[in-house]
Coordinates of C-alpha atoms and ligand atoms in Angstrom, one line a residue:
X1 CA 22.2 143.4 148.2
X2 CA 20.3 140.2 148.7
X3 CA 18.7 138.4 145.4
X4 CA 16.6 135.8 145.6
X5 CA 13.9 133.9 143.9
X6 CA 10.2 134.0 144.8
X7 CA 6.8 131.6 143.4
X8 CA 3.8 133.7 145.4
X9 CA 1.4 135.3 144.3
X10 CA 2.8 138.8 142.4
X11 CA 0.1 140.7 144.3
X12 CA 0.9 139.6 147.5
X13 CA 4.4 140.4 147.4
X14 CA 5.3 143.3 149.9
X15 CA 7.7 145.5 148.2
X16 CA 8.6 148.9 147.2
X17 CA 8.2 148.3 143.7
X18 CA 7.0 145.6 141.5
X19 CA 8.4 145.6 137.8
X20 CA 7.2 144.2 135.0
X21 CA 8.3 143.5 132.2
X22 CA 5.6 144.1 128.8
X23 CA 7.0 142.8 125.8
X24 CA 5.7 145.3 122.9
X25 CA 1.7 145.0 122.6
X26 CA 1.7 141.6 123.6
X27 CA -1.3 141.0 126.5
X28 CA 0.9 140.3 129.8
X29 CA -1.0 137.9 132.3
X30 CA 1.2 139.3 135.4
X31 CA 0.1 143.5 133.9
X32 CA -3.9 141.6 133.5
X33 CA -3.6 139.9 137.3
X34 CA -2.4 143.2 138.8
X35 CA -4.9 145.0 137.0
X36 CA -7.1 143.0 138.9
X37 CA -6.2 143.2 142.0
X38 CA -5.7 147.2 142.3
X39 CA -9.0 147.8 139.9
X40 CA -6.7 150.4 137.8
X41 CA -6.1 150.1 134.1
X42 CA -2.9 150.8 134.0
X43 CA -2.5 149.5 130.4
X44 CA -4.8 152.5 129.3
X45 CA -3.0 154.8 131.6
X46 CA 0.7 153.6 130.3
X47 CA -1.0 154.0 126.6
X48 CA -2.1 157.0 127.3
X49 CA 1.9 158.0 128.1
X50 CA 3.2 156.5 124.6
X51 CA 4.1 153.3 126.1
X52 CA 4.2 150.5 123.5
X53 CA 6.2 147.9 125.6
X54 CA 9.4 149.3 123.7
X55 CA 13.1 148.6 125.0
X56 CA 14.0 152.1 126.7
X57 CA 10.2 153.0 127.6
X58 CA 9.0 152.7 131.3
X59 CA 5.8 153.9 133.0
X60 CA 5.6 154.0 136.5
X61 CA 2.5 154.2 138.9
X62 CA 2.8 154.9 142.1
X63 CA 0.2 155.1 145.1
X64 CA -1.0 151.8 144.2
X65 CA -3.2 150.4 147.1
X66 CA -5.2 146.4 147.5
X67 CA -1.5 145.2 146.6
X68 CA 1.3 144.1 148.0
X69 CA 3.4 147.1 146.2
X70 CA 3.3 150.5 146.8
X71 CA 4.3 151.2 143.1
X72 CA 4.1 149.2 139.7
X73 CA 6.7 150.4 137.3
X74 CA 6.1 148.4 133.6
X75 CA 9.2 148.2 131.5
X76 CA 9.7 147.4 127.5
X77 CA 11.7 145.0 126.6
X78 CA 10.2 144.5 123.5
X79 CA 8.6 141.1 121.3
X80 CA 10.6 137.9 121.6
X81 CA 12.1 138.2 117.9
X82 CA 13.3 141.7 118.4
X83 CA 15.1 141.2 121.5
X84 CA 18.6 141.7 122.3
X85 CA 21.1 141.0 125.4
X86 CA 22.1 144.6 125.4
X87 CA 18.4 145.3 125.4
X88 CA 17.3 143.1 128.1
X89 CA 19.8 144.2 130.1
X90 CA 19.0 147.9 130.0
X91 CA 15.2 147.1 130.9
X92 CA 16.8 145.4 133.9
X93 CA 19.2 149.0 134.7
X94 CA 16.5 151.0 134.4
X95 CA 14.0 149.3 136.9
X96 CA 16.9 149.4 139.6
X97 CA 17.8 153.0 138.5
X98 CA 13.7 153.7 139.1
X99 CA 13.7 152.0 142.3
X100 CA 16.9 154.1 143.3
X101 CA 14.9 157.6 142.4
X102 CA 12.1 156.3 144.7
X103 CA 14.3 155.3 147.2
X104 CA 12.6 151.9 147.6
X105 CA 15.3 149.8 149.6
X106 CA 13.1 146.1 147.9
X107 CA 12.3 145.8 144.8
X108 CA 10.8 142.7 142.6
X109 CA 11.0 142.2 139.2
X110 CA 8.4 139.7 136.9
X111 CA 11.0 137.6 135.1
X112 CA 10.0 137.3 131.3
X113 CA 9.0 133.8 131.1
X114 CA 12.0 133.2 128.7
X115 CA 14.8 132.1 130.5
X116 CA 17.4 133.7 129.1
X117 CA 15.4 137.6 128.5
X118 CA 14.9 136.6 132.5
X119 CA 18.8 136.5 133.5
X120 CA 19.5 139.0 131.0
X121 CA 17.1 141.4 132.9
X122 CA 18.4 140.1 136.0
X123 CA 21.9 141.0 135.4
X124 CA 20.7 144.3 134.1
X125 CA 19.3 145.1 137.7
X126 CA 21.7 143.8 139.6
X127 CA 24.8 146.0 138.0
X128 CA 22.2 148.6 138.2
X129 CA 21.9 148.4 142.3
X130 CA 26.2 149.4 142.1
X131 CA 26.9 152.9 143.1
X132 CA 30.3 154.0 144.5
X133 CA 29.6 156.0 147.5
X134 CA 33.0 155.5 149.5
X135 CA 33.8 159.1 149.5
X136 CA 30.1 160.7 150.5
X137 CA 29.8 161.7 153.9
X138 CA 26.6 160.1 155.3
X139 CA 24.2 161.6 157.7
X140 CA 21.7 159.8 159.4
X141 CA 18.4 159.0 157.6
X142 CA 19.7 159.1 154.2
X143 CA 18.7 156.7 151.8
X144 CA 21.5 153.4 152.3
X145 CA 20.6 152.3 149.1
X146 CA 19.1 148.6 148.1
X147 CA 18.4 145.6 150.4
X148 CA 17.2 143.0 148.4
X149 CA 15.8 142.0 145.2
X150 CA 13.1 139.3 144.9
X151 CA 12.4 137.6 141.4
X152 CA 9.1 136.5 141.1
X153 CA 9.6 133.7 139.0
X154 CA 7.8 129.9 138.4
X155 CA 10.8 128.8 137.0
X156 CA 13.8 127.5 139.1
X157 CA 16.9 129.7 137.9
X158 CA 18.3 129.5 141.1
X159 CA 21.9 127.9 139.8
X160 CA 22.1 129.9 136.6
X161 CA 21.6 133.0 139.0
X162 CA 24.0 132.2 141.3
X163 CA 26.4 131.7 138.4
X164 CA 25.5 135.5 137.4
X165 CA 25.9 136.9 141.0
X166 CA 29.4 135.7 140.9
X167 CA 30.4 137.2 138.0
X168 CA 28.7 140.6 139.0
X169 CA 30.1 140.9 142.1
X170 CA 33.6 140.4 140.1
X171 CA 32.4 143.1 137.8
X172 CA 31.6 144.9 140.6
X173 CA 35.0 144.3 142.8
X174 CA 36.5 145.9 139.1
X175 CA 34.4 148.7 139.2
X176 CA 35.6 149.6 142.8
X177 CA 39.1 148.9 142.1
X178 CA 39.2 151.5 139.3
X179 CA 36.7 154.1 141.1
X180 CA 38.9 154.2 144.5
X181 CA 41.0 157.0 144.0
X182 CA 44.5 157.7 142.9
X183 CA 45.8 158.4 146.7
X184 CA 44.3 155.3 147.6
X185 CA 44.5 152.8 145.4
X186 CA 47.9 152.8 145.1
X187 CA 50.0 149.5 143.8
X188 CA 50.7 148.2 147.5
X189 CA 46.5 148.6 148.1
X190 CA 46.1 147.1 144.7
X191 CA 48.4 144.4 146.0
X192 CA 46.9 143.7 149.4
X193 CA 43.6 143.9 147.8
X194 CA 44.3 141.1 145.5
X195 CA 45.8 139.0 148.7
X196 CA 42.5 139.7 150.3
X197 CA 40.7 138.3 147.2
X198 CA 43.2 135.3 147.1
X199 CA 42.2 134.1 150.7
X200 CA 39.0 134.6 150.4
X201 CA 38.9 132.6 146.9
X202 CA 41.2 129.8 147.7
X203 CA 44.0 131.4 145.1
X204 CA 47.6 131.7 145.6
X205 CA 48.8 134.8 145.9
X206 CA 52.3 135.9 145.1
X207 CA 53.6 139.5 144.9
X208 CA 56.8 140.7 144.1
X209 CA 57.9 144.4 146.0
X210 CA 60.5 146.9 144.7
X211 CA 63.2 145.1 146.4
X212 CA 62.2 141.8 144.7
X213 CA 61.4 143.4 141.1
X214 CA 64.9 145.5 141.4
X215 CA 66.8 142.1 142.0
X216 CA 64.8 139.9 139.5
X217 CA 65.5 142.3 136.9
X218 CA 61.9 143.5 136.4
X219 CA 64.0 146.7 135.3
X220 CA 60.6 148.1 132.8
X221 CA 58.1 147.5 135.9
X222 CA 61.0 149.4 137.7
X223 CA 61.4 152.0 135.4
X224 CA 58.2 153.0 135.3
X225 CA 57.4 152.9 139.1
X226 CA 60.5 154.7 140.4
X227 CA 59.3 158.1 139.4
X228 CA 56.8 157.9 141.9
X229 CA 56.9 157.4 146.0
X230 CA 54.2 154.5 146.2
X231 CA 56.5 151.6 144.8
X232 CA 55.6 149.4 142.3
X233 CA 54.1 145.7 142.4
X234 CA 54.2 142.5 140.4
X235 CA 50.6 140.7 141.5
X236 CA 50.2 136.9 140.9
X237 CA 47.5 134.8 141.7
X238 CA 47.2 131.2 140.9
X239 CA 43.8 129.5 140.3
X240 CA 44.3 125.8 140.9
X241 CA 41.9 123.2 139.9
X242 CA 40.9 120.6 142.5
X243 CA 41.4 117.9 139.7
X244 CA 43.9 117.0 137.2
X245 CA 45.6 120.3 135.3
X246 CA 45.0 119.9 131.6
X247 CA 45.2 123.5 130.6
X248 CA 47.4 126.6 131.8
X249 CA 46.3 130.0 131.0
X250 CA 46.9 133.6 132.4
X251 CA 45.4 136.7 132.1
X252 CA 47.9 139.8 132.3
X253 CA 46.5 143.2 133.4
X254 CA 47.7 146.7 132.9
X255 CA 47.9 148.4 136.2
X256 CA 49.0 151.6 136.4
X257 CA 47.3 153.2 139.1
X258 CA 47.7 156.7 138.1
X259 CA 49.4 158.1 134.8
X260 CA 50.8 161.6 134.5
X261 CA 52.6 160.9 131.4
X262 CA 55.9 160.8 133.5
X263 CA 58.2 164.1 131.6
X264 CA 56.3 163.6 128.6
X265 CA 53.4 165.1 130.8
X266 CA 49.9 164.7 129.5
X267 CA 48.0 167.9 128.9
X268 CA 45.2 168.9 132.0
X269 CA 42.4 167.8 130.5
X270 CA 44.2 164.2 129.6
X271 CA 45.2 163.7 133.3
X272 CA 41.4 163.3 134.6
X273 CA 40.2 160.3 134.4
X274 CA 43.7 158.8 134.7
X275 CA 43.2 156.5 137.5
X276 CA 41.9 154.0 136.0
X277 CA 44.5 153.0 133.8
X278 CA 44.8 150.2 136.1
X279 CA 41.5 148.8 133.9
X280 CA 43.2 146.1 133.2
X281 CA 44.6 144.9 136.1
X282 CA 40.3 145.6 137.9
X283 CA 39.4 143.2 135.2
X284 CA 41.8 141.1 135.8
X285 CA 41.2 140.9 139.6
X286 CA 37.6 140.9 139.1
X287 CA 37.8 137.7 137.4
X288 CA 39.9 135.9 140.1
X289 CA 37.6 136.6 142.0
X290 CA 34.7 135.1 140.1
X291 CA 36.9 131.9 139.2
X292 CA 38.1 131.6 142.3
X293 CA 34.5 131.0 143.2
X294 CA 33.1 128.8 140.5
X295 CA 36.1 127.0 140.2
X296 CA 36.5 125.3 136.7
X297 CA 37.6 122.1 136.1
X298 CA 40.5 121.1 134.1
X299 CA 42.0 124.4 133.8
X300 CA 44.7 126.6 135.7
X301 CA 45.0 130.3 135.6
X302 CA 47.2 132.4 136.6
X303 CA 46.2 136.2 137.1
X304 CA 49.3 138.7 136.4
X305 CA 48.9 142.3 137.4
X306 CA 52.2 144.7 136.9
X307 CA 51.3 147.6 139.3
X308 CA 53.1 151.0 138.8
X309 CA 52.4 154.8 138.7
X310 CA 53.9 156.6 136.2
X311 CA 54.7 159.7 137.7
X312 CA 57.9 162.5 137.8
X313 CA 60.7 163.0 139.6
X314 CA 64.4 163.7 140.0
X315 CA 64.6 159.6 140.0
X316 CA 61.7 159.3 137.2
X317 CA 62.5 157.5 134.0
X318 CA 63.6 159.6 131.0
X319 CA 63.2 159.6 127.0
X320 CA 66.3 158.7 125.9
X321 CA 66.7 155.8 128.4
X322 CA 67.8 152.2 127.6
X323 CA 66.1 149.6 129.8
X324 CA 67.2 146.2 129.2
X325 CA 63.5 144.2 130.6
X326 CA 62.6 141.0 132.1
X327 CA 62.6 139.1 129.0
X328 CA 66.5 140.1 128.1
X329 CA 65.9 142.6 125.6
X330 CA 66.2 146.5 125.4
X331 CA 64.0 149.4 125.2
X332 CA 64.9 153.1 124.4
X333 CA 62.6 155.1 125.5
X334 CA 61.1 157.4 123.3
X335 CA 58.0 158.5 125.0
X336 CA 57.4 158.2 128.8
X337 CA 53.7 158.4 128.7
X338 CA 53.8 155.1 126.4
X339 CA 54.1 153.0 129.8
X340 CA 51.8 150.5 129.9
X341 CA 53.6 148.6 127.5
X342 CA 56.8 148.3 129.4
X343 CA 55.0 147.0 132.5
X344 CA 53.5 144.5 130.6
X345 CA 56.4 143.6 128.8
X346 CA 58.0 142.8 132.2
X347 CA 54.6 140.8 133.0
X348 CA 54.4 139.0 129.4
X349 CA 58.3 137.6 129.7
X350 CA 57.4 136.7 133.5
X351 CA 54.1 134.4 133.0
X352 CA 55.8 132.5 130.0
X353 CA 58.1 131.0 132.6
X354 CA 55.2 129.1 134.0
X355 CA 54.1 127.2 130.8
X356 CA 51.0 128.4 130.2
X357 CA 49.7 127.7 126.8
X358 CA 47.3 130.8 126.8
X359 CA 47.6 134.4 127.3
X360 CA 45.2 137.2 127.2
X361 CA 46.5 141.0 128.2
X362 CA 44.2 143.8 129.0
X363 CA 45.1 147.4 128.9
X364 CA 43.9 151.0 128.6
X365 CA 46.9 151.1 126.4
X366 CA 46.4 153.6 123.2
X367 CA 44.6 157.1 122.8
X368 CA 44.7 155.5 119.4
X369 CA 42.3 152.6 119.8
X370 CA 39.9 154.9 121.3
X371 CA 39.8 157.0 118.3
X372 CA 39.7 153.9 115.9
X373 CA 36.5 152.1 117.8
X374 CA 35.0 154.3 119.8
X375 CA 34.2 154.3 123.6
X376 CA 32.5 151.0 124.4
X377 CA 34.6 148.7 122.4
X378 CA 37.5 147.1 122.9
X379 CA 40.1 146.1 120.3
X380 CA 41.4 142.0 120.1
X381 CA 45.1 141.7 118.3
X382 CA 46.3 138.6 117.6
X383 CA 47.8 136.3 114.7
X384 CA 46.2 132.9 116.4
X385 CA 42.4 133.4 114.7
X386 CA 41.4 130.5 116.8
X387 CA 42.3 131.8 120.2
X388 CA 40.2 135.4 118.6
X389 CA 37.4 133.5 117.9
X390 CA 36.8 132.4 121.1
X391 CA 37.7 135.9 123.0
X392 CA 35.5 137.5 120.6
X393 CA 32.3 134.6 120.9
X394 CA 33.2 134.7 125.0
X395 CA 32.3 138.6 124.3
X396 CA 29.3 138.4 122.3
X397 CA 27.5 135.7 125.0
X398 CA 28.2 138.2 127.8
X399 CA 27.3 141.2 125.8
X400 CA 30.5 143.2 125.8
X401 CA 31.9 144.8 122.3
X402 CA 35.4 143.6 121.2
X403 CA 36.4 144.3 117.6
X404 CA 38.9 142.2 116.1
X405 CA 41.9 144.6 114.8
X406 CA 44.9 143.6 112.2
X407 CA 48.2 143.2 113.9
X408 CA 49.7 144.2 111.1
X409 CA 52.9 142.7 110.9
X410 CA 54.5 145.3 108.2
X411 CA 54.4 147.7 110.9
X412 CA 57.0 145.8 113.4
X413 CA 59.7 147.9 112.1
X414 CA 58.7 151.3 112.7
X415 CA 59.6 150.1 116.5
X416 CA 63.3 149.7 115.6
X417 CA 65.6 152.0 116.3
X418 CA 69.7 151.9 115.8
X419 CA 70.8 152.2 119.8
X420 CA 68.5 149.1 121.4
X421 CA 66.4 146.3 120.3
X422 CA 63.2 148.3 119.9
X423 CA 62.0 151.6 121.0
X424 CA 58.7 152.1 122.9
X425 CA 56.6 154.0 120.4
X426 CA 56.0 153.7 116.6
X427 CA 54.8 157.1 114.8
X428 CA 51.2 158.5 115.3
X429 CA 49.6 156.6 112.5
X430 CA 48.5 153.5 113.8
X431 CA 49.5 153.3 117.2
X432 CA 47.1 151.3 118.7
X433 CA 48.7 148.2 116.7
X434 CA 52.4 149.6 117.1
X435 CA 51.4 148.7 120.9
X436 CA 50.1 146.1 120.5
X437 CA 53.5 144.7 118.4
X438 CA 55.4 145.9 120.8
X439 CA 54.0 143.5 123.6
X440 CA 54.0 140.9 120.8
X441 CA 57.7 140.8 121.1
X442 CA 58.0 139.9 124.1
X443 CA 55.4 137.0 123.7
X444 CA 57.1 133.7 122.3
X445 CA 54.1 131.4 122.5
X446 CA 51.7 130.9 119.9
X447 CA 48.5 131.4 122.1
X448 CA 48.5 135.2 123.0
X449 CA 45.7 138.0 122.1
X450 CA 45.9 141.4 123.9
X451 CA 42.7 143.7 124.6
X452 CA 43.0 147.2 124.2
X453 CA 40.1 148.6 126.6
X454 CA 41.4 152.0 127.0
X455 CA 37.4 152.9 125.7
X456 CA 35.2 150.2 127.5
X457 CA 36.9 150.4 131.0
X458 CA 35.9 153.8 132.0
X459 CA 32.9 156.1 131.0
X460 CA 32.5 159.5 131.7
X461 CA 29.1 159.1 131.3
X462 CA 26.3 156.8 132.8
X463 CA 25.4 154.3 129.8
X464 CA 22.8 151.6 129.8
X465 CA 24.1 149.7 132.2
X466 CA 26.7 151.6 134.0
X467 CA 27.2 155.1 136.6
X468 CA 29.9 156.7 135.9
X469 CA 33.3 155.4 136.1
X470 CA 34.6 152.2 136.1
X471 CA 32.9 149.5 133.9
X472 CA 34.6 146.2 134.9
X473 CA 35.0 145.6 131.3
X474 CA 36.1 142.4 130.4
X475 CA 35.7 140.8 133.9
X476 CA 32.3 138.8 132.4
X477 CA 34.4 138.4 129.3
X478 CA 37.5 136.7 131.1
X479 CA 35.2 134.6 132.7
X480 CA 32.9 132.9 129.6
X481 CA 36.2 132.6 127.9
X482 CA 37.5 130.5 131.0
X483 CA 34.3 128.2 131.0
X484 CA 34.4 127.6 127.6
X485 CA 38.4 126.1 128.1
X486 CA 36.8 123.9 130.9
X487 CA 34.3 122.9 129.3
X488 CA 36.2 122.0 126.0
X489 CA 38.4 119.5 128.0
Ligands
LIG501 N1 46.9 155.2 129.5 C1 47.2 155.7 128.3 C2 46.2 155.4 127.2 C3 44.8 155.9 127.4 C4 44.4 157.1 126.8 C5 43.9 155.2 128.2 C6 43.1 157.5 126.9 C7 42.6 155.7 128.4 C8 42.2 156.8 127.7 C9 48.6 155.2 127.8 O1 49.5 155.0 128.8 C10 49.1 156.3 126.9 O2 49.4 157.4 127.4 N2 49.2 156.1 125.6 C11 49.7 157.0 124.7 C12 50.7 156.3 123.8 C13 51.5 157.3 123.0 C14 52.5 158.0 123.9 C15 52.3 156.4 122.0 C16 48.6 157.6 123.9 O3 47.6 156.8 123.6 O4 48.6 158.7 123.6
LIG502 MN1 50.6 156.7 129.3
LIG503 ZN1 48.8 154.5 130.6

């Protein structure tokens, strides 16, 4: 879909659907000028409905004629005081998910004259155009779904929006990546998608096959892949600034493309859904993408994806199993369908070997963090409280929740175990931090926070902003946490 940015006239704009934005009772000059020009009160018809200009109210009129739109769809958003991101961003949703039902193919949306409520709106549209459609046999005269989006707009936002289409389009690469299907999206297409990505962006791209992970002693990547007849993958791409380096940082994704649970097989019901355990990884990918494109100054970052499913066979890994892993030390394996961790071990010991100063992992890693925040949030362990500051204000200035969690430290030794150096679960009670300490010994740098967005990165449901499926959680995250190192140099 095409975005851009338009001065005329609002009336004279030929479009499927103009939509304007009425914040609470507050007199809106656009609502008064296209009043005008079609002779309708649609204020007094939109009253009529309830409409008070509330976030999560719309009113839509159609048949409009003596304009340049067919129909003129008002949307709260709310006054300027009570306003939120979230908010915004859902008025913005719920104008493209209007459009959609009308099957407009251009629609134009009345930024708010605040700058900020504007982009907010805008993004809200934008994410709202996505739809997954890969799999739908088309016939011919169906609805293909948007062509462009025109802001009418006096203001020039024209670099600030450019900045947002990037990151969208990397939340909406991560939204693909986990909505493409087991069979497909297997580690090698996870791995040639992310090479795609890397010439595209200008990144380098690295990526280790079975062969290479068997010899290099990736033996937890290994373990976890060898159940399964699509091999696993170890994805790196490298971000380079153009200028001098003054920063490393990597971002480590879980990517397990599908998880049965190997022999500790989850239940039917826990299977669906179990594609997109590669959340992590999407997110991950997503914001190489969007980096790749703004390019930061100052900063390198390296983008680590462990690919693997966990599935059964005579050759699948076993509880009971001691793996030594990439970083030296052993693992019993207690529970096969506690995987992610092992992968990201391997991936953890790996990226420290490049000296970066920073890392961030993202998983769908605990059942257990689901249950302690909810869906939409994610949970941020780490002892460095400066490095969770700025993850967590990263989060709030792109609107995603992240919840700071205790990596409790008194619970390090439920992971030990008399046969190896750790085992690969703790006991039921707080496993979402048991996880989390488990990746935290494999991590010797100071600078590390791990992401548990086994919630956020998949919704069963369409929410606010999102269709079904994959979020690409994070991705906008990543991202604002990445400008703000540039920035700070
Ligand atoms: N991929 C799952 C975690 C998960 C659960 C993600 C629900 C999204 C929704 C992970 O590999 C897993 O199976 N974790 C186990 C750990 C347990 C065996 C210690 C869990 O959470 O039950
Ligand atoms: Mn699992
Ligand atoms: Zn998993």
């Amino acid at each position: 879909m095409n975005v851009s940015l338009t001065s005329a006239d609002i009336t004279t704009i030929d479009t499927g659907l103009l939509v304007l934005p009425i914040a609470g009772t507050e007199t809106s000059e656009a609502l008064l000028n296209v009043e005008k020009a079609t002779g309708i009160e649609i204020s007094t018809l939109a009253a009529e409905e309830q409409f008070k200009g509330e976030p999560g109210q719309d009113f839509l009129l159609r048949g409009v004629s003596n304009m340049g739109a067919s129909r003129v769809l008002l949307v709260g958003i709310g006054t300027e005081d009570s306003r939120e991101y979230d908010t915004l961003r859902a008025a913005g949703t719920s104008a493209a998910r209007q459009a959609k039902a009308s099957h407009v193919t251009n629609f134009t949306i009345v930024a708010p004259s605040d700058r900020a409520a504007a982009l907010a709106m805008i993004e809200g549209a934008v994410l709202g155009t996505y739809h997954f459609d890969r799999f739908i046999s088309k016939s011919d005269g169906d609805y293909a779904g948007f062509e462009t989006l025109q802001i009418a707009t006096q203001d020039d936002l024209s670099a600030d929006l450019a900045e947002r289409q990037t990151i969208i389009e990397g939340v909406n690469l991560a939204r693909t990546l986990v909505n493409d299907t087991p069979n497909h999206m297997t580690p090698i297409a996870m791995a040639q998608k992310a090479k795609d990505i890397a010439s595209e962006f200008g990144l380098k791209a690295k990526v280790l096959d079975e062969s290479a992970l068997e010899s290099g002693g990736f033996n937890l990547i290994m373990g976890v892949g060898k159940g399964s007849d699509n091999p696993p993958r170890l994805i790196h791409l490298t971000y380079t600034p153009s200028g001098e380096v003054k920063r490393k940082i990597a971002f480590v994704g879980k990517g397990v493309t599908f998880d049965t649970g190997g022999y500790n097989l989850k239940p039917g019901g826990a299977l669906l859904a179990m594609h997109s355990d590669m959340g992590g990884a999407a997110a991950v990918l997503g914001a190489a993408r969007a980096i790749g494109e703004l390019k930061p100054e100052g900063v390198e970052v390296h983008f680590v994806c462990p690919s693997a499913e966990n599935s059964i066979s005579g050759n699948a890994m076993r509880p009971q199993d001691i793996i030594r892993g990439y970083g030296k030390q052993t693992v019993e394996i207690h529970n096969t369908d506690a995987e992610g961790r092992l992968i990201l071990a391997d991936a953890l010991a790996y990226i420290q070997e490049y000296e970066v100063d920073t890392i961030i992992d993202l998983a769908t890693l605990t059942g257990a963090c689901v249950v302690a925040l909810g869906e939409s949030t994610a949970g941020l362990f780490s002892s460095n409280d400066a490095l969770s500051q700025s993850i967590l204000d990263a989060a709030a200035a792109c609107g995603e929740d992240i919840w700071r969690m205790p990596l409790n430290k008194k619970l390090d030794v439920l992971l030990d175990t008399p046969t190896a150096d750790m085992k690969n679960v703790g006991p039921r009670w707080g496993g979402a931090i048991t996880a989390a300490l488990f990746l935290n010994r494999w991590v010797k740098i100071d600078g590390w926070a791990h992401l548990d967005i086994a919630g956020p990165a998949y919704t069963e449901k369409e929410t606010s902003t999102n269709p079904p499926g994959g979020t690409g959680f994070a991705v906008a995250t990543l991202v604002e946490f990445t400008k703000g190192v540039s920035n700070s140099l």
